Amino acid sequence: MKQRFWIVVKDVIRKADVILEILDARMPDLTRNKRLERYAAISGKRLILVINKKDIVSQDAIKSIEKSYSGQDYVIISSKGHKDMDKFVGLIKSKTKKDKLKVAFIGYPNTGKSSLINILSKGGKAKTSLESG
């Protein structure tokens, strides 16, 4: 099964313009996948670390994340509260000049991938901003 997983992940990365690695703000380092990040880099793909669940961590934890991830492409959001979604969409759009993007959402279970996809697909402000290029 492990081999099949990596075949699928590599295919998704190859097809995407931008890769979003969704991390849990409660434990961002434990929900990162360095192998995936290396493959994205080797493939020349833009990778953004999306640190989700901002609403359930302390301000001190957020400051610590900001310090740890300084210099990397990341955004800290709350998909539950729809917080910082404009910043999130803006960061995605800044990574390419294409009008229509293929965006890959990758991450461990329960990091919020489905929540983010649902927000962007429901036709809300974030989706409109993303599609308008």
C-alpha angles and dihedrals in degrees: 000000000000092000091050090050092057092046089057094043093050091049091051091049092049092053097044128089092202129020120212114199105199113213131184112243090216090063111006097162092051092051095050121103109209093185090057090047092051091050092050090050093048089049090053092240126149111248124197122188108221109198105199134190096049088155094068101049130075126256088248090057091050091051090049091051091049090052094046095047098041111135094027129098102258142136129197113217145157113227090185094057094030087234120167094002093140089055089047094051092043091055091051092049092048091063097067141020095223120118093216118039134197104218123190119208109203130170148110120293117284096020092115105262094138093046091054093046090050093051092051095043098048093078095251127147093280093056093047091051092048094049097045091067 
